[in-house]
mmCIF file of C-alpha atoms in Angstrom:
data_model
loop_
_atom_site.group_PDB
_atom_site.id
_atom_site.type_symbol
_atom_site.label_atom_id
_atom_site.label_comp_id
_atom_site.label_asym_id
_atom_site.label_seq_id
_atom_site.Cartn_x
_atom_site.Cartn_y
_atom_site.Cartn_z
ATOM 1 C CA THR K 30 98.319 108.193 99.694
ATOM 2 C CA PRO K 31 99.942 107.517 102.712
ATOM 3 C CA ILE K 32 98.221 104.956 105.958
ATOM 4 C CA GLN K 33 96.760 105.673 108.880
ATOM 5 C CA ILE K 34 96.598 102.378 110.465
ATOM 6 C CA ARG K 35 93.814 102.257 113.411
ATOM 7 C CA PHE K 36 94.123 100.410 116.587
ATOM 8 C CA VAL K 37 91.215 98.343 115.222
ATOM 9 C CA ASP K 38 93.099 97.480 112.349
ATOM 10 C CA ILE K 39 95.639 94.844 114.239
ATOM 11 C CA ASP K 40 95.186 91.618 115.854
ATOM 12 C CA LYS K 41 95.847 89.296 118.194
ATOM 13 C CA MET K 42 99.871 88.793 116.904
ATOM 14 C CA GLY K 43 100.356 92.728 117.447
ATOM 15 C CA HIS K 44 100.376 93.087 113.786
ATOM 16 C CA VAL K 45 97.757 95.297 110.801
ATOM 17 C CA ASN K 46 95.516 92.078 109.343
ATOM 18 C CA ASN K 47 96.159 90.513 106.747
ATOM 19 C CA ALA K 48 92.455 91.109 105.318
ATOM 20 C CA THR K 49 92.785 94.755 107.135
ATOM 21 C CA ILE K 50 95.402 95.188 104.388
ATOM 22 C CA LEU K 51 93.189 95.150 101.255
ATOM 23 C CA SER K 52 91.207 97.529 102.748
ATOM 24 C CA TYR K 53 94.328 99.981 102.527
ATOM 25 C CA PHE K 54 94.757 99.220 98.974
ATOM 26 C CA GLU K 55 91.684 100.342 97.958
ATOM 27 C CA ILE K 56 91.860 103.377 99.320
ATOM 28 C CA ALA K 57 95.085 103.552 97.316
ATOM 29 C CA ARG K 58 93.733 102.517 93.927
ATOM 30 C CA THR K 59 90.717 104.917 94.373
ATOM 31 C CA ASN K 60 92.791 107.869 95.827
ATOM 32 C CA PHE K 61 94.265 106.596 92.057
ATOM 33 C CA PHE K 62 91.059 106.615 90.495
ATOM 34 C CA ASP K 63 89.741 110.006 91.703
ATOM 35 C CA ASP K 64 93.984 111.808 90.792
ATOM 36 C CA ILE K 65 93.586 110.028 87.036
ATOM 37 C CA ILE K 66 90.313 109.309 86.369
ATOM 38 C CA GLY K 67 88.280 112.574 88.761
ATOM 39 C CA GLN K 68 85.199 112.089 90.316
ATOM 40 C CA GLN K 69 82.778 113.713 87.675
ATOM 41 C CA ASP K 70 81.898 109.914 86.371
ATOM 42 C CA ASN K 71 78.415 108.461 86.803
ATOM 43 C CA TRP K 72 79.846 105.172 88.489
ATOM 44 C CA PHE K 73 76.643 103.347 88.384
ATOM 45 C CA GLU K 74 76.595 103.600 84.302
ATOM 46 C CA ARG K 75 80.676 103.201 83.777
ATOM 47 C CA GLY K 76 82.359 102.491 86.894
ATOM 48 C CA LEU K 77 84.730 98.933 87.822
ATOM 49 C CA ILE K 78 84.005 95.652 89.990
ATOM 50 C CA ILE K 79 87.179 93.459 91.093
ATOM 51 C CA ALA K 80 87.635 89.872 89.630
ATOM 52 C CA HIS K 81 90.868 88.824 91.227
ATOM 53 C CA THR K 82 93.095 89.841 94.012
ATOM 54 C CA ASP K 83 96.639 88.118 94.083
ATOM 55 C CA ILE K 84 99.046 89.139 97.160
ATOM 56 C CA ASP K 85 101.724 88.138 98.673
ATOM 57 C CA TYR K 86 101.824 89.410 102.326
ATOM 58 C CA PHE K 87 107.094 89.974 103.027
ATOM 59 C CA ASN K 88 106.907 91.866 106.260
ATOM 60 C CA PRO K 89 104.638 92.825 108.558
ATOM 61 C CA VAL K 90 103.404 96.380 109.294
ATOM 62 C CA TYR K 91 102.542 97.483 113.523
ATOM 63 C CA LEU K 92 100.504 99.716 114.558
ATOM 64 C CA ARG K 93 102.949 102.410 114.901
ATOM 65 C CA ASP K 94 104.624 101.545 111.356
ATOM 66 C CA ASP K 95 104.652 104.690 108.425
ATOM 67 C CA ILE K 96 103.357 103.347 105.608
ATOM 68 C CA LYS K 97 101.874 103.929 102.102
ATOM 69 C CA ALA K 98 100.378 102.069 99.377
ATOM 70 C CA TYR K 99 101.584 103.177 96.464
ATOM 71 C CA VAL K 100 99.412 102.007 93.193
ATOM 72 C CA ARG K 101 99.827 101.711 88.823
ATOM 73 C CA ILE K 102 98.225 100.065 86.099
ATOM 74 C CA ALA K 103 100.512 97.340 85.214
ATOM 75 C CA LYS K 104 98.163 96.327 81.491
ATOM 76 C CA THR K 105 95.588 97.780 80.067
ATOM 77 C CA GLY K 106 92.741 95.873 78.546
ATOM 78 C CA THR K 107 89.551 95.868 76.307
ATOM 79 C CA LYS K 108 87.712 96.157 79.737
ATOM 80 C CA SER K 109 89.606 95.414 82.284
ATOM 81 C CA PHE K 110 92.789 96.983 84.528
ATOM 82 C CA ASP K 111 95.919 95.661 86.403
ATOM 83 C CA VAL K 112 96.492 97.534 88.593
ATOM 84 C CA GLU K 113 99.461 96.417 90.738
ATOM 85 C CA HIS K 114 100.103 97.846 94.847
ATOM 86 C CA LEU K 115 102.925 98.517 96.532
ATOM 87 C CA LEU K 116 102.457 98.591 100.157
ATOM 88 C CA VAL K 117 105.908 99.677 101.937
ATOM 89 C CA LYS K 118 106.837 101.025 105.032
ATOM 90 C CA THR K 119 109.624 103.527 106.697
ATOM 91 C CA ALA K 120 112.538 102.092 108.703
ATOM 92 C CA ASN K 121 115.814 103.713 109.166
ATOM 93 C CA LYS K 122 115.061 106.639 107.011
ATOM 94 C CA GLU K 123 114.562 102.894 103.979
ATOM 95 C CA GLU K 124 110.936 101.796 102.594
ATOM 96 C CA VAL K 125 110.270 98.015 102.549
ATOM 97 C CA ILE K 126 108.461 96.908 101.236
ATOM 98 C CA CYS K 127 105.773 95.091 103.448
ATOM 99 C CA ALA K 128 103.093 93.560 100.551
ATOM 100 C CA ILE K 129 102.610 93.694 97.127
ATOM 101 C CA ALA K 130 99.096 92.672 95.032
ATOM 102 C CA THR K 131 97.297 92.785 91.633
ATOM 103 C CA THR K 132 93.626 93.467 90.850
ATOM 104 C CA VAL K 133 92.762 93.066 87.762
ATOM 105 C CA LEU K 134 89.518 95.820 87.929
ATOM 106 C CA VAL K 135 86.816 95.643 85.231
ATOM 107 C CA CYS K 136 84.384 97.669 83.984
ATOM 108 C CA MET K 137 80.562 97.631 84.737
ATOM 109 C CA ASN K 138 77.497 99.735 83.734
ATOM 110 C CA TYR K 139 76.004 98.431 87.372
ATOM 111 C CA THR K 140 72.834 99.600 86.165
ATOM 112 C CA LYS K 141 72.400 97.824 83.329
ATOM 113 C CA LYS K 142 74.938 94.458 84.978
ATOM 114 C CA GLN K 143 77.020 94.108 81.663
ATOM 115 C CA THR K 144 81.117 94.083 81.628
ATOM 116 C CA ILE K 145 81.779 97.344 79.045
ATOM 117 C CA ALA K 146 84.817 98.170 77.217
ATOM 118 C CA ILE K 147 87.286 101.026 78.435
ATOM 119 C CA ALA K 148 86.336 104.651 78.043
ATOM 120 C CA ALA K 149 88.095 106.406 75.512
ATOM 121 C CA GLU K 150 88.712 109.484 77.671
ATOM 122 C CA TRP K 151 89.184 107.035 81.081
ATOM 123 C CA LYS K 152 92.901 104.957 78.884
ATOM 124 C CA GLU K 153 93.434 108.995 76.986
ATOM 125 C CA LYS K 154 93.884 110.127 81.190
ATOM 126 C CA LEU K 155 95.677 107.067 82.680
ATOM 127 C CA LYS K 156 98.564 106.372 80.092
ATOM 128 C CA ASN K 157 99.011 110.654 80.644
ATOM 129 C CA GLY K 158 98.631 110.239 84.561
#
């Protein structure tokens, strides 16, 4: 997912604030799930909730950087996914790693306020996607 850096994303030190990097990963993750799962699901009955995020920062991102985020499913459990994220910028025609994160997403029925198993069709789509 290509990411557009906005002026508001820049902190006092002149680079993209570390908390904003998580928002970039969220954009990429949402696009990923829309592409693989689709938008037809009722996300209140069969949605996702973040249980944990772990992030490492390697290189700063600046306003004029050309960045994109990669997303993949690293592990699938019974009710949860481990999602890996990679944020890179292009420098000298090469991708430079800026941040890496792992997020645990748990399947959730928001109407009933309880966790649920990953839907079989989701598992199939993720396996084939």
